[in-house]
XYZ file of C-alpha atoms in Angstrom:
149
model
C 39.902 -67.673 -33.007
C 41.519 -69.574 -36.330
C 42.226 -73.197 -35.087
C 40.772 -72.958 -31.485
C 41.510 -76.868 -30.776
C 45.395 -76.378 -31.899
C 46.673 -76.459 -28.059
C 44.276 -78.555 -26.747
C 46.820 -81.952 -26.556
C 49.598 -79.569 -25.277
C 47.535 -78.773 -22.360
C 47.760 -82.835 -21.210
C 50.673 -83.415 -22.870
C 52.951 -80.950 -21.527
C 52.797 -81.532 -17.937
C 53.144 -85.357 -18.643
C 56.146 -85.027 -21.069
C 57.760 -82.792 -17.754
C 57.221 -86.073 -15.173
C 59.578 -88.208 -17.244
C 62.721 -88.891 -16.580
C 65.410 -88.734 -19.419
C 65.373 -92.825 -19.119
C 61.841 -92.588 -20.071
C 62.165 -90.396 -22.806
C 64.869 -92.468 -24.388
C 63.380 -96.005 -23.888
C 63.068 -97.714 -26.811
C 61.501 -101.655 -27.715
C 62.004 -104.126 -29.778
C 58.471 -103.985 -31.351
C 58.328 -100.151 -31.700
C 61.274 -97.785 -33.262
C 60.458 -94.803 -32.156
C 60.699 -93.250 -28.159
C 59.150 -90.257 -26.601
C 62.038 -88.186 -27.905
C 61.627 -89.027 -31.786
C 57.884 -88.074 -31.325
C 57.952 -84.935 -29.908
C 61.433 -83.756 -31.414
C 59.455 -84.710 -34.617
C 56.503 -82.988 -34.005
C 58.658 -79.977 -33.410
C 61.079 -79.939 -36.532
C 58.425 -80.820 -38.411
C 56.087 -77.724 -37.604
C 59.231 -75.527 -37.895
C 59.727 -76.981 -41.472
C 56.263 -76.501 -42.725
C 55.435 -73.267 -41.293
C 58.651 -71.393 -41.706
C 60.450 -73.237 -45.094
C 56.568 -73.840 -46.560
C 54.678 -71.443 -45.771
C 56.740 -68.253 -44.981
C 59.782 -69.286 -47.166
C 62.089 -68.116 -44.277
C 65.071 -70.622 -42.732
C 64.196 -72.984 -40.151
C 64.643 -71.528 -35.984
C 64.919 -74.784 -34.051
C 68.445 -76.666 -34.207
C 67.275 -80.166 -32.520
C 69.504 -83.101 -33.593
C 70.244 -86.969 -32.505
C 72.518 -85.445 -29.689
C 69.195 -82.739 -28.088
C 68.381 -83.594 -24.381
C 64.690 -84.248 -23.443
C 65.396 -80.733 -21.813
C 65.619 -79.146 -25.522
C 63.641 -80.846 -27.295
C 60.598 -79.898 -24.838
C 61.552 -76.647 -24.846
C 61.692 -76.436 -28.613
C 58.188 -78.162 -28.828
C 57.113 -75.209 -26.825
C 59.313 -72.430 -28.677
C 57.748 -73.333 -32.035
C 53.702 -73.734 -30.889
C 54.632 -70.041 -29.324
C 55.971 -68.742 -32.606
C 53.230 -70.544 -34.536
C 50.632 -68.978 -32.935
C 52.413 -65.495 -32.804
C 52.050 -66.052 -36.608
C 48.632 -67.270 -36.394
C 47.466 -64.496 -34.562
C 49.046 -61.891 -37.159
C 47.187 -63.387 -40.217
C 44.337 -61.439 -41.631
C 41.724 -64.103 -42.503
C 42.154 -63.294 -46.386
C 45.481 -64.287 -46.037
C 44.526 -68.058 -44.813
C 44.008 -68.263 -48.856
C 47.226 -67.752 -50.285
C 48.769 -70.608 -52.208
C 51.562 -72.759 -51.247
C 54.497 -74.420 -53.103
C 54.129 -77.688 -51.644
C 58.104 -80.263 -52.759
C 57.627 -82.894 -54.553
C 58.574 -85.531 -51.839
C 60.204 -88.916 -52.587
C 57.200 -91.469 -51.454
C 55.032 -89.647 -53.832
C 53.206 -87.802 -50.934
C 50.690 -85.087 -52.462
C 48.177 -82.752 -50.358
C 45.173 -84.346 -50.180
C 43.271 -80.643 -51.115
C 44.336 -77.390 -52.280
C 47.570 -76.462 -50.475
C 46.908 -72.703 -48.993
C 47.892 -71.068 -46.045
C 45.033 -72.373 -43.881
C 45.379 -76.051 -45.217
C 49.498 -75.812 -43.695
C 48.487 -74.844 -40.364
C 45.760 -77.546 -40.275
C 48.349 -80.378 -41.488
C 50.554 -79.094 -38.719
C 47.509 -79.616 -36.163
C 46.605 -82.873 -37.504
C 49.865 -83.967 -37.901
C 51.106 -83.032 -34.382
C 48.033 -85.026 -32.676
C 48.542 -88.398 -34.761
C 51.860 -88.186 -33.656
C 51.146 -87.936 -30.381
C 49.059 -90.632 -30.322
C 52.150 -92.690 -30.477
C 52.851 -92.231 -27.005
C 50.624 -93.402 -25.225
C 51.457 -96.353 -27.109
C 55.023 -96.065 -27.070
C 54.603 -95.764 -22.633
C 52.394 -98.947 -23.217
C 55.101 -101.271 -24.909
C 57.665 -100.034 -22.357
C 56.001 -100.788 -19.286
C 55.784 -96.674 -18.226
C 52.671 -94.030 -16.991
C 50.840 -93.139 -20.198
C 49.519 -89.665 -20.550
C 46.147 -88.937 -19.207
C 43.973 -88.207 -22.772
């Protein structure tokens, strides 16, 4: 199985997110600019972008914006991973070596290694792990229960 760890953070995070009131999803502090809603929407939209636009050269499937509710954000978070997992399960090992064209980013970021489909999936999963790590920080700063990672 490819990337067997990919959904491990979600096993704790999704049940946690289901317990949060909308107020906590949206709570911000003066010392940290993002909230839980932003983090989950960002993870979802980024996965959609990298898998669809960059990897498959297709249009994104999610439609999140600043007005999206926590329920819509959580549903999109679950939807995009189910979608990505379905794609991953259809790929042959040899297809993962296909080169992927990565756009030029305004901040000068470039991939740290040759961008292949394998690299793209790894990038999506490590990006998620990085941002999931922000959620306990947000919860702590704002004084509500942290996920039990």
